[in-house]
XYZ file of C-alpha atoms in Angstrom:
751
model
C 36.040 71.127 -106.092
C 32.727 70.847 -107.827
C 30.637 74.017 -108.029
C 27.023 74.175 -108.993
C 25.278 77.492 -109.214
C 22.025 77.882 -107.348
C 18.890 79.000 -109.149
C 17.726 82.576 -109.246
C 19.426 85.836 -110.088
C 19.849 87.530 -113.397
C 22.632 85.225 -114.512
C 22.778 82.412 -111.992
C 24.536 79.644 -113.855
C 23.586 80.624 -117.399
C 26.506 79.969 -119.765
C 27.570 82.739 -122.084
C 27.037 82.274 -125.819
C 30.209 81.699 -127.867
C 31.784 84.984 -128.764
C 31.994 86.071 -132.378
C 35.419 86.520 -134.021
C 36.967 89.759 -132.849
C 34.657 89.986 -129.837
C 37.538 89.510 -127.389
C 39.243 92.673 -128.576
C 35.998 94.594 -128.236
C 35.301 93.307 -124.735
C 38.795 94.287 -123.642
C 37.585 97.907 -123.701
C 34.663 97.190 -121.375
C 35.505 97.787 -117.723
C 34.031 95.041 -115.576
C 33.701 94.776 -111.798
C 33.095 91.917 -109.402
C 31.471 92.673 -106.045
C 31.989 90.185 -103.219
C 28.724 90.637 -101.317
C 29.529 87.985 -98.694
C 32.739 87.977 -96.652
C 32.018 84.662 -94.854
C 32.791 86.350 -91.531
C 30.771 86.840 -88.361
C 31.967 90.290 -87.335
C 28.523 91.913 -87.653
C 26.532 89.310 -85.803
C 23.869 89.357 -84.426
C 22.725 91.956 -87.015
C 23.617 89.701 -89.952
C 21.410 86.919 -88.631
C 18.584 88.836 -90.298
C 20.240 91.225 -92.781
C 23.309 90.768 -95.013
C 26.231 93.019 -94.150
C 26.085 94.860 -97.473
C 22.497 95.961 -96.723
C 23.130 97.211 -93.190
C 22.523 100.976 -93.004
C 25.586 103.218 -92.795
C 24.347 106.731 -91.999
C 20.913 105.541 -93.116
C 22.103 104.240 -96.509
C 22.709 100.511 -97.206
C 26.449 99.945 -97.466
C 26.296 98.455 -100.975
C 24.930 101.761 -102.285
C 28.292 103.399 -101.605
C 30.100 100.556 -103.392
C 27.870 100.745 -106.462
C 28.175 104.530 -106.634
C 31.961 104.193 -106.448
C 31.968 101.776 -109.390
C 29.578 103.946 -111.392
C 31.720 107.038 -110.834
C 34.702 105.135 -112.260
C 32.993 104.172 -115.513
C 32.363 100.492 -114.795
C 29.967 98.990 -117.339
C 29.480 95.337 -116.382
C 28.918 94.311 -112.760
C 28.817 90.792 -111.318
C 27.614 90.412 -107.734
C 28.601 87.240 -105.911
C 26.024 86.513 -103.226
C 26.276 84.125 -100.311
C 24.121 84.353 -97.192
C 20.822 86.203 -97.675
C 21.335 86.194 -101.441
C 17.588 86.565 -102.021
C 17.570 89.751 -99.927
C 20.420 91.270 -101.923
C 18.822 90.408 -105.258
C 15.441 91.710 -104.124
C 17.005 94.998 -102.979
C 18.775 95.544 -106.307
C 15.717 94.641 -108.388
C 13.561 97.026 -106.322
C 16.023 99.874 -106.845
C 15.114 102.413 -109.502
C 18.821 103.135 -110.068
C 20.469 99.694 -109.968
C 17.768 97.462 -111.440
C 19.351 95.947 -114.588
C 16.249 96.923 -116.561
C 16.177 100.494 -115.311
C 16.586 103.224 -117.909
C 18.693 105.286 -115.487
C 21.099 102.521 -114.474
C 24.715 103.591 -115.142
C 25.696 99.976 -115.896
C 25.301 98.142 -119.187
C 24.642 94.947 -117.263
C 24.357 93.802 -113.661
C 24.223 90.094 -112.897
C 24.004 87.980 -109.771
C 25.938 84.771 -109.253
C 25.263 82.255 -106.521
C 27.505 79.336 -105.599
C 25.611 76.770 -103.592
C 28.558 75.235 -101.717
C 30.857 78.255 -101.327
C 32.559 78.516 -97.957
C 35.019 81.321 -98.651
C 35.858 84.165 -100.995
C 38.316 81.785 -102.606
C 35.436 79.524 -103.640
C 33.744 82.518 -105.285
C 36.811 83.450 -107.308
C 37.577 79.881 -108.386
C 33.995 79.639 -109.578
C 34.417 82.908 -111.477
C 37.489 81.496 -113.204
C 35.511 78.475 -114.444
C 32.729 80.621 -115.890
C 35.062 82.509 -118.289
C 32.878 85.611 -118.210
C 35.733 88.006 -117.443
C 37.138 89.246 -120.727
C 39.771 91.735 -119.631
C 40.820 93.939 -116.758
C 38.280 94.047 -113.942
C 37.901 95.729 -110.571
C 37.485 93.405 -107.617
C 35.791 95.005 -104.606
C 33.966 93.994 -101.474
C 30.364 95.013 -100.986
C 31.297 97.251 -98.054
C 33.628 99.730 -99.796
C 33.050 103.443 -99.240
C 35.215 105.508 -101.573
C 35.257 108.658 -103.670
C 38.627 108.042 -105.336
C 39.047 108.072 -109.103
C 40.880 105.104 -110.599
C 41.793 106.604 -113.978
C 45.492 106.995 -113.186
C 45.722 103.614 -111.437
C 43.995 101.892 -114.365
C 46.319 103.578 -116.869
C 49.402 102.483 -114.929
C 48.031 98.959 -114.577
C 47.386 98.691 -118.317
C 50.801 100.128 -119.177
C 52.520 97.581 -116.949
C 50.450 94.772 -118.421
C 51.350 95.832 -121.949
C 55.034 95.969 -121.051
C 54.995 92.646 -119.212
C 52.126 90.142 -119.323
C 53.220 88.810 -115.928
C 52.007 92.058 -114.307
C 48.568 90.831 -113.316
C 47.247 92.844 -110.381
C 47.301 96.314 -108.818
C 46.298 96.697 -105.159
C 44.834 100.148 -104.446
C 45.988 101.526 -101.091
C 45.446 104.818 -99.300
C 48.278 106.517 -97.450
C 47.336 107.507 -93.919
C 49.704 110.456 -93.698
C 48.388 113.142 -91.344
C 44.773 112.646 -92.402
C 42.483 113.450 -89.446
C 39.566 111.303 -90.572
C 38.885 108.278 -88.399
C 39.126 105.495 -90.974
C 42.780 106.365 -91.539
C 43.538 105.679 -87.887
C 41.568 102.477 -87.354
C 43.115 99.877 -85.105
C 43.335 96.114 -84.869
C 45.123 94.185 -87.588
C 47.809 96.223 -89.352
C 48.653 95.344 -92.979
C 52.354 95.416 -93.843
C 53.338 96.027 -97.462
C 56.948 95.782 -98.628
C 57.097 97.857 -101.821
C 59.673 98.858 -104.415
C 59.303 102.686 -104.266
C 60.517 103.141 -107.840
C 58.248 100.719 -109.687
C 55.457 100.263 -107.140
C 55.939 96.510 -107.261
C 54.679 94.746 -104.146
C 57.412 92.433 -102.822
C 55.913 91.013 -99.633
C 52.716 91.154 -97.619
C 52.199 90.384 -93.941
C 49.911 91.333 -91.099
C 50.592 92.159 -87.482
C 48.441 92.722 -84.411
C 48.874 93.389 -80.673
C 48.083 89.797 -79.677
C 50.895 88.119 -81.558
C 53.553 86.549 -79.367
C 56.484 87.939 -81.376
C 56.525 91.428 -82.836
C 58.879 90.720 -85.696
C 58.604 90.905 -89.449
C 60.605 88.209 -91.205
C 61.679 89.606 -94.548
C 61.937 87.208 -97.450
C 65.629 87.116 -98.527
C 64.475 87.688 -102.118
C 63.366 91.194 -101.114
C 66.999 92.257 -100.745
C 67.718 91.523 -104.389
C 65.552 94.518 -105.352
C 67.919 97.048 -103.811
C 65.751 99.850 -102.459
C 62.462 98.994 -100.803
C 60.013 100.420 -98.289
C 58.228 98.693 -95.441
C 54.850 100.426 -95.210
C 52.602 100.108 -92.178
C 50.848 103.420 -92.783
C 48.418 102.263 -95.460
C 44.656 101.786 -95.477
C 43.741 98.669 -97.438
C 40.727 99.862 -99.424
C 39.652 96.412 -100.586
C 39.950 97.584 -104.207
C 42.012 95.519 -106.641
C 42.539 95.972 -110.387
C 42.991 92.483 -111.855
C 43.581 90.623 -115.076
C 41.954 87.214 -115.683
C 45.304 85.611 -114.763
C 44.531 86.472 -111.135
C 41.576 84.081 -111.198
C 43.815 81.327 -112.577
C 46.123 81.794 -109.592
C 43.171 81.260 -107.248
C 42.239 78.070 -109.107
C 45.783 76.751 -108.915
C 45.729 76.858 -105.105
C 42.572 75.612 -103.416
C 44.052 76.515 -100.037
C 43.538 80.218 -100.711
C 40.454 81.512 -98.887
C 41.202 85.144 -98.012
C 42.339 87.778 -100.553
C 45.108 89.178 -98.376
C 46.183 86.719 -95.727
C 46.192 83.771 -98.147
C 46.240 84.938 -101.763
C 48.391 88.066 -101.663
C 50.818 86.618 -99.128
C 51.066 83.305 -100.995
C 51.495 84.672 -104.515
C 54.208 87.095 -103.404
C 55.983 84.409 -101.417
C 56.011 82.049 -104.408
C 56.513 84.628 -107.139
C 59.522 82.773 -108.533
C 57.308 79.719 -108.962
C 54.284 81.388 -110.563
C 56.151 84.231 -112.274
C 53.369 86.769 -111.650
C 53.990 90.304 -110.438
C 51.674 92.355 -108.237
C 51.813 96.116 -107.786
C 50.639 98.643 -105.219
C 49.044 101.953 -106.211
C 49.408 104.187 -103.159
C 47.110 107.210 -103.212
C 47.509 110.374 -101.156
C 44.168 111.955 -102.080
C 40.560 110.904 -101.826
C 38.705 108.712 -99.370
C 38.632 104.923 -99.406
C 37.899 102.407 -96.663
C 35.977 99.213 -95.992
C 33.261 98.780 -93.384
C 34.868 95.405 -92.750
C 34.160 95.315 -89.013
C 32.152 97.221 -86.428
C 34.980 99.592 -85.582
C 35.454 100.522 -89.237
C 31.671 100.882 -89.573
C 31.823 103.388 -86.723
C 34.826 105.253 -88.170
C 33.363 105.508 -91.672
C 29.978 106.633 -90.334
C 31.612 109.529 -88.522
C 33.657 110.371 -91.610
C 30.477 110.469 -93.708
C 28.852 112.820 -91.187
C 31.929 115.056 -91.382
C 31.846 115.023 -95.225
C 35.195 113.347 -95.858
C 33.396 111.122 -98.383
C 32.072 113.886 -100.650
C 30.062 113.619 -102.837
C 28.699 110.556 -101.017
C 27.237 112.402 -98.034
C 23.693 112.471 -96.608
C 22.483 115.555 -98.474
C 23.470 113.907 -101.790
C 20.423 111.683 -101.184
C 21.912 108.527 -102.681
C 18.665 106.562 -102.387
C 15.604 107.485 -104.421
C 13.106 109.228 -102.157
C 15.584 110.535 -99.613
C 15.217 114.242 -98.811
C 18.175 115.127 -96.604
C 19.209 118.746 -96.379
C 22.187 120.149 -94.564
C 21.534 122.350 -91.539
C 23.495 124.217 -88.890
C 25.599 122.312 -86.401
C 26.760 119.784 -88.973
C 23.286 118.220 -89.084
C 21.293 116.532 -91.843
C 17.516 116.357 -91.644
C 15.016 114.632 -93.893
C 11.518 116.004 -94.370
C 8.929 115.646 -91.605
C 11.417 115.445 -88.731
C 9.923 116.923 -85.551
C 12.278 118.332 -82.912
C 10.470 119.800 -79.933
C 11.596 123.014 -78.255
C 14.408 122.327 -75.814
C 15.903 119.428 -77.763
C 19.371 119.706 -79.285
C 20.933 117.912 -82.271
C 24.578 118.318 -83.364
C 26.680 116.577 -86.046
C 23.944 114.002 -86.723
C 21.668 112.677 -89.460
C 17.958 112.283 -88.691
C 15.639 110.306 -90.975
C 12.127 111.127 -92.174
C 9.235 110.857 -89.744
C 11.418 110.789 -86.616
C 10.259 112.735 -83.567
C 12.579 114.061 -80.856
C 10.892 115.332 -77.698
C 11.958 118.185 -75.433
C 15.110 117.959 -73.367
C 16.714 115.320 -75.568
C 20.284 115.719 -76.833
C 21.647 113.854 -79.866
C 25.265 114.260 -80.966
C 27.516 112.520 -83.476
C 24.824 109.991 -84.341
C 22.699 108.654 -87.182
C 19.005 108.115 -86.456
C 16.860 106.326 -89.031
C 13.321 106.872 -90.210
C 10.144 106.805 -88.097
C 12.033 106.648 -84.814
C 10.472 107.978 -81.623
C 12.843 109.619 -79.173
C 11.298 110.464 -75.809
C 11.957 113.317 -73.397
C 15.373 113.943 -71.832
C 17.046 111.241 -73.896
C 20.814 111.392 -74.430
C 22.247 109.746 -77.568
C 25.976 110.078 -78.177
C 28.020 108.678 -81.095
C 25.425 105.994 -81.723
C 23.507 104.484 -84.620
C 19.749 104.100 -84.299
C 18.129 102.280 -87.200
C 14.569 102.592 -88.576
C 11.418 102.316 -86.429
C 13.202 102.274 -83.074
C 11.416 103.609 -79.987
C 13.413 105.086 -77.097
C 11.593 106.009 -73.895
C 11.981 109.043 -71.628
C 15.198 109.479 -69.698
C 17.208 106.901 -71.659
C 20.923 107.313 -72.318
C 22.596 105.596 -75.295
C 26.373 105.943 -75.546
C 28.431 104.747 -78.540
C 26.153 101.825 -79.362
C 24.079 100.377 -82.200
C 20.324 99.864 -81.895
C 18.995 97.984 -84.919
C 15.556 98.301 -86.528
C 12.332 98.111 -84.502
C 14.101 98.052 -81.143
C 12.096 99.271 -78.147
C 13.896 100.686 -75.106
C 11.784 101.482 -72.064
C 12.081 104.615 -69.946
C 15.095 105.337 -67.731
C 17.358 102.694 -69.254
C 21.085 103.071 -69.741
C 22.704 101.579 -72.854
C 26.464 101.807 -72.208
C 29.343 102.115 -74.636
C 29.791 99.257 -77.066
C 26.311 97.711 -76.743
C 24.828 95.964 -79.793
C 21.042 95.644 -79.675
C 19.726 93.671 -82.648
C 16.409 93.782 -84.512
C 13.087 93.631 -82.600
C 14.678 93.487 -79.145
C 12.516 94.977 -76.383
C 14.150 96.263 -73.187
C 11.917 96.908 -70.187
C 11.906 100.233 -68.341
C 14.586 100.943 -65.770
C 17.110 98.427 -67.095
C 20.800 99.275 -66.664
C 22.762 97.252 -69.208
C 26.051 95.683 -68.065
C 29.129 97.833 -68.627
C 31.674 95.061 -69.200
C 31.739 93.229 -71.402
C 29.418 95.265 -73.656
C 26.173 93.376 -74.228
C 25.060 91.889 -77.557
C 21.335 91.203 -77.439
C 19.341 89.333 -80.060
C 15.918 87.764 -80.382
C 17.508 85.003 -82.481
C 20.063 82.328 -81.652
C 23.012 81.572 -83.900
C 20.941 78.985 -85.788
C 18.266 81.653 -86.369
C 15.762 80.220 -83.887
C 13.759 82.422 -81.529
C 15.684 82.899 -78.282
C 14.031 82.632 -74.883
C 13.893 86.051 -73.221
C 16.568 86.597 -70.584
C 14.570 88.380 -67.886
C 17.689 89.311 -65.938
C 18.980 91.178 -68.988
C 15.919 92.711 -70.692
C 13.387 92.755 -67.847
C 10.087 90.951 -67.309
C 8.388 92.633 -70.252
C 11.416 92.399 -72.534
C 12.308 90.328 -75.580
C 15.812 89.101 -76.350
C 18.775 87.297 -74.835
C 22.530 87.592 -74.684
C 24.084 86.608 -77.994
C 27.244 84.592 -77.522
C 30.005 85.372 -80.003
C 31.125 82.215 -81.791
C 34.892 82.026 -82.323
C 36.220 82.086 -85.876
C 37.491 78.919 -87.456
C 41.016 80.314 -87.214
C 40.891 80.320 -83.434
C 43.208 77.846 -81.780
C 41.886 75.003 -79.655
C 44.028 75.905 -76.667
C 43.039 78.731 -74.341
C 46.206 80.751 -74.927
C 45.767 80.548 -78.701
C 42.148 81.678 -78.385
C 43.197 84.762 -76.438
C 45.619 85.614 -79.236
C 43.173 85.290 -82.116
C 43.300 88.689 -83.884
C 39.638 88.309 -84.891
C 38.646 89.325 -81.361
C 40.125 92.770 -82.019
C 37.505 93.379 -84.698
C 34.498 91.653 -83.166
C 33.223 94.597 -81.130
C 32.318 98.237 -81.636
C 34.885 99.391 -79.074
C 38.565 98.619 -79.459
C 39.878 97.077 -76.256
C 42.700 94.772 -75.229
C 41.344 94.259 -71.729
C 41.385 90.613 -70.714
C 43.391 89.552 -73.756
C 46.801 87.955 -73.806
C 48.934 90.859 -74.974
C 52.608 90.241 -75.518
C 54.989 92.607 -73.785
C 57.979 91.763 -75.935
C 60.108 94.703 -76.989
C 59.268 96.290 -80.306
C 61.111 99.027 -82.203
C 61.074 100.771 -85.556
C 63.736 100.790 -88.221
C 63.805 104.527 -88.689
C 61.279 106.846 -87.098
C 61.986 109.803 -84.866
C 58.580 111.440 -84.946
C 57.740 112.423 -81.393
C 54.174 111.330 -82.002
C 55.070 107.751 -82.843
C 54.630 105.218 -80.090
C 57.698 103.895 -78.340
C 56.454 100.386 -79.111
C 56.706 99.520 -82.792
C 57.828 96.589 -84.872
C 61.317 95.376 -85.601
C 62.561 93.475 -88.608
C 64.107 90.114 -87.832
C 67.810 90.029 -88.546
C 70.448 92.721 -88.716
C 69.500 95.289 -91.335
C 71.705 98.221 -92.148
C 70.771 100.907 -94.652
C 73.433 99.696 -97.025
C 71.885 96.246 -97.146
C 68.963 97.333 -99.270
C 69.571 100.783 -100.627
C 67.614 102.912 -98.210
C 64.808 102.928 -95.732
C 62.130 105.598 -95.850
C 60.579 107.426 -92.971
C 57.339 105.508 -93.516
C 57.166 103.181 -90.525
C 54.252 103.842 -88.210
C 53.380 102.213 -84.939
C 52.300 98.625 -84.945
C 49.205 97.841 -82.987
C 50.351 97.407 -79.421
C 48.275 98.392 -76.421
C 50.378 101.429 -75.629
C 50.538 102.392 -79.283
C 46.800 102.738 -79.510
C 46.124 104.690 -76.375
C 47.463 107.964 -77.821
C 45.564 107.415 -81.089
C 42.306 106.736 -79.258
C 42.843 109.813 -77.125
C 43.833 111.880 -80.163
C 40.733 111.092 -82.214
C 38.270 111.669 -79.376
C 40.072 114.765 -78.125
C 40.313 116.417 -81.549
C 36.692 115.800 -82.437
C 35.523 117.012 -79.029
C 37.471 120.255 -79.317
C 36.421 120.887 -82.914
C 32.769 120.328 -82.007
C 33.110 122.830 -79.161
C 34.689 125.400 -81.480
C 31.971 124.884 -84.077
C 29.076 125.087 -81.626
C 26.765 128.001 -82.372
C 26.165 128.990 -78.748
C 27.441 131.363 -76.088
C 28.962 128.673 -73.877
C 32.526 129.231 -72.740
C 35.323 126.732 -73.244
C 35.324 125.352 -69.687
C 33.154 122.329 -70.448
C 35.322 121.405 -73.438
C 38.412 121.756 -71.237
C 36.915 119.471 -68.584
C 36.054 116.845 -71.178
C 39.533 117.100 -72.684
C 41.286 116.708 -69.342
C 39.032 113.751 -68.505
C 40.085 112.069 -71.734
C 43.712 112.814 -70.937
C 43.435 111.137 -67.527
C 41.483 108.157 -68.879
C 44.090 107.532 -71.572
C 47.151 108.599 -69.573
C 48.064 110.782 -72.553
C 51.475 112.420 -72.636
C 52.122 116.158 -72.840
C 53.151 115.779 -76.502
C 49.909 113.912 -77.268
C 47.896 116.734 -75.666
C 49.885 119.371 -77.553
C 49.326 117.559 -80.834
C 45.563 117.126 -80.309
C 45.049 120.789 -79.417
C 47.115 121.974 -82.376
C 45.231 119.720 -84.805
C 41.818 120.793 -83.468
C 42.454 124.560 -83.695
C 44.183 124.238 -87.073
C 41.308 122.193 -88.467
C 38.784 124.776 -87.289
C 40.898 127.610 -88.700
C 41.183 125.916 -92.093
C 37.456 125.226 -92.069
C 36.710 128.934 -91.726
C 38.483 129.586 -95.036
C 35.766 127.657 -96.896
C 32.909 129.706 -98.386
C 30.262 127.660 -96.584
C 31.898 128.574 -93.256
C 32.353 132.256 -93.958
C 35.223 132.346 -96.460
C 37.452 134.303 -94.079
C 40.973 135.315 -95.020
C 43.752 133.540 -93.019
C 44.346 136.179 -90.327
C 40.642 136.565 -89.547
C 40.107 132.788 -89.655
C 42.905 132.270 -87.117
C 41.519 135.001 -84.897
C 37.980 133.620 -85.086
C 39.098 130.081 -84.217
C 41.095 131.244 -81.208
C 38.845 133.951 -79.750
C 35.251 133.002 -80.598
C 34.934 131.003 -77.374
C 35.676 132.536 -73.984
C 38.527 130.673 -72.383
C 39.864 129.102 -75.572
C 43.021 131.235 -75.639
C 43.705 130.464 -71.986
C 43.209 126.764 -72.702
C 45.701 126.821 -75.565
C 48.260 128.664 -73.437
C 47.913 126.618 -70.261
C 47.242 123.156 -71.710
C 48.429 123.272 -75.333
C 51.678 125.101 -74.724
C 51.851 123.901 -71.138
C 54.010 126.669 -69.750
C 55.808 129.877 -70.582
C 59.160 128.270 -71.296
C 60.707 128.800 -74.709
C 61.034 125.026 -75.439
C 57.313 124.447 -74.794
C 56.362 127.348 -77.050
C 58.634 126.095 -79.838
C 57.142 122.607 -79.548
C 53.609 123.972 -79.867
C 54.552 126.002 -82.951
C 56.038 122.829 -84.437
C 52.823 120.937 -83.634
C 50.788 123.612 -85.439
C 53.086 123.351 -88.465
C 52.730 119.553 -88.607
C 48.980 119.778 -88.123
C 48.664 122.018 -91.175
C 50.337 119.361 -93.326
C 47.453 117.051 -92.484
C 44.623 119.389 -93.507
C 42.803 117.797 -96.404
C 42.565 119.680 -99.716
C 44.529 122.649 -98.395
C 46.966 124.035 -100.960
C 50.580 124.450 -99.864
C 50.479 128.220 -100.360
C 47.329 128.570 -98.247
C 48.734 126.252 -95.589
C 51.834 128.426 -95.330
C 49.775 131.609 -95.123
C 47.633 130.004 -92.459
C 50.693 128.998 -90.437
C 51.968 132.562 -90.465
C 48.511 133.854 -89.505
C 48.127 131.411 -86.606
C 51.598 132.173 -85.217
C 50.955 135.908 -85.517
C 47.638 135.581 -83.666
C 49.221 133.432 -80.958
C 51.893 136.110 -80.557
C 49.335 138.929 -80.416
C 47.314 137.001 -77.802
C 50.449 136.471 -75.641
C 50.265 132.705 -76.055
C 53.663 132.620 -77.794
C 56.514 135.061 -77.183
C 58.974 136.112 -79.848
C 61.622 133.900 -78.238
C 59.370 130.876 -78.650
C 58.652 131.559 -82.332
C 62.320 132.266 -83.045
C 63.278 129.020 -81.285
C 60.814 127.156 -83.523
C 62.318 128.870 -86.591
C 65.799 127.720 -85.560
C 64.688 124.144 -84.854
C 65.935 121.866 -87.646
C 62.708 119.801 -87.457
C 60.748 122.768 -88.788
C 62.502 122.351 -92.131
C 63.317 118.644 -92.077
C 61.305 117.871 -95.210
C 60.437 119.709 -98.401
C 56.806 120.159 -97.310
C 57.721 121.327 -93.822
C 60.236 123.788 -95.201
C 57.710 125.176 -97.703
C 55.366 126.050 -94.827
C 58.217 127.454 -92.761
C 59.336 129.800 -95.539
C 55.894 131.452 -95.603
C 56.664 132.701 -92.078
C 59.958 134.389 -92.986
C 58.412 137.870 -93.039
C 56.900 137.356 -89.585
C 60.191 136.038 -88.193
C 62.214 138.879 -89.690
C 59.748 141.367 -88.217
C 60.122 139.745 -84.797
C 63.909 139.813 -85.097
C 63.899 143.478 -86.084
C 61.481 144.331 -83.317
C 63.762 142.561 -80.857
C 66.784 144.497 -82.134
C 64.904 147.810 -81.952
C 63.789 147.006 -78.413
C 67.379 146.197 -77.449
C 68.538 149.445 -79.062
C 65.876 151.426 -77.177
C 66.920 149.806 -73.917
C 70.553 150.751 -74.552
C 69.544 154.355 -75.315
C 67.485 154.486 -72.116
C 70.470 153.242 -70.124
C 72.746 155.824 -71.726
C 70.258 158.602 -70.915
C 70.082 157.398 -67.296
C 73.874 157.412 -67.088
C 74.023 160.968 -68.490
C 71.478 162.133 -65.929
C 73.494 160.531 -63.150
C 76.660 162.329 -64.322
C 74.884 165.686 -64.482
C 73.685 165.199 -60.944
């Protein structure tokens, strides 16, 4: 394939000068990075008709800013940005930046260069072009331009280099993030599930596959070569961060196979499948700490935005003011305000970011949202879990629910924008318009070929501008109707995850080894008869594959937990009844099980309790933090007892105590000792408040699940004093009862 670089950019097509003797050794010490600024996908249309994905605002900051900050924080010196669509916009943005401009005195990079490939049609074309240029001198980090991460790669880089020194065939390390019990949304995203088969001892990646709810067969066919490695793990609980540490040999592998287009589905799968042929070894670095995710589709964009608002991405949060000129400051209610924001009396903002020059009139309520600069929000407007970009005008009485309104959108008075709506740049919606509920509307002023669309009066009103944007199927989609309904791309083409109207297989699915009550009953099975002795051992690492039923509890869990935590955080005198009503509505809508409800309630109250330990939230000691979380809202204790525990029976009480214990394992950055102290404090408070009886706590203590792992047992042991006190109190009470009976008998005899 012939590649010719287009003109423009700091290094578009300019050959490097011949290196001086010894220069190779010197360049080996320079950490380089390659940013793929174009994914050649249509998941963000119609927004990307006018703006490249990497420049779309994520909590009012262009996505590529997070990626560049991640690279800078990891000591990268040379950066190459591969541009595709809208390359001029990307280059202009970087050159206008006071921080990233290659000529800027404050740039953290030694060099930053743009590369265009005029006839590139895939990421594979980019990387084959990079191989021909010979500008990569040593190890380099390959990332997409939509990565949001605060992880440090020092340890992963050291391991990668050690493996490379020991064996030159070790050419790549894939950085992955373990989901674990992390409560942040990006860890629980749905759709296509990556499957990594890994040697747990060496970290070597043995096989890669993907699964999704629309596939006709829910089986994983293991390569027979995997069994020759003895012990291995099948991991479906990993977030693929889109961060790879590579040697130049990786680029040669791309050049050797022109069929490779996608880094995972083609390259990773193919190289691992043919490892005997190419002789190259790939490794997985699985991290348990830090935040890393890709805004690779609208659902991930939504998840990461909420995680940024909740500060999981520290230090890359709004009040860090990543862009020059931003003035965000953190305020009560989990809010972030820039200068010159006007909120009239009677308006309410919670867990949101509001940009400079925005006005919010009386009676309006904004929650869980990001609103850009110079927006005008009218009276009695309701905005929930939505993203409003710069210069948007929203009229009086409008409701916007879980939607995206791009820049310079105008919405007339008394309109309803329902869940999942995507309103692109410069769309005008006339007053009184009720957008269709299903399917969620995508409205654009441009057609797919970037021509001005004729206004659809039935959709935007007589005075409106814009028309329905039809989603064009990916090239992978099959020609037949059944194949089209099974294309996994449709799972990631909307803001709202839904399997409604899709051809979902109902074939039986099961795990190898998972007894967690919170796992779905519908998981994946491995083709063939596998016994533990066949491959050494299986680990308790298998999580649910993405079936319809599997995702209902997760969707309920995320929404329920965040709703309860927000209610507990709220700085008002409201009781807990409204939160209870919302919770029970979610339960009915998702048909959530009793165990799912118990888990969500335990996670929410534990998260709030742990939060109160932090200095910025009061720095309370464990007992007071537990008491504050449970009693600060009228009705909260009753809610936990009636809905969380779900009865006065000993088994229900033991199950709730177990749910609290498991929830504490998932609290981020909470030391084991503190987690154990917090568990004891929560159980003691629940006992004092008559939510749990001593029989329930003692039944939990005797349950083998409470000590089934080293981490669980460590938390359990911190409660030994409490349990012994309860046992002694029970014995003393029994002794007192016996004495009372003896006294009664003596009195009877005397009579």
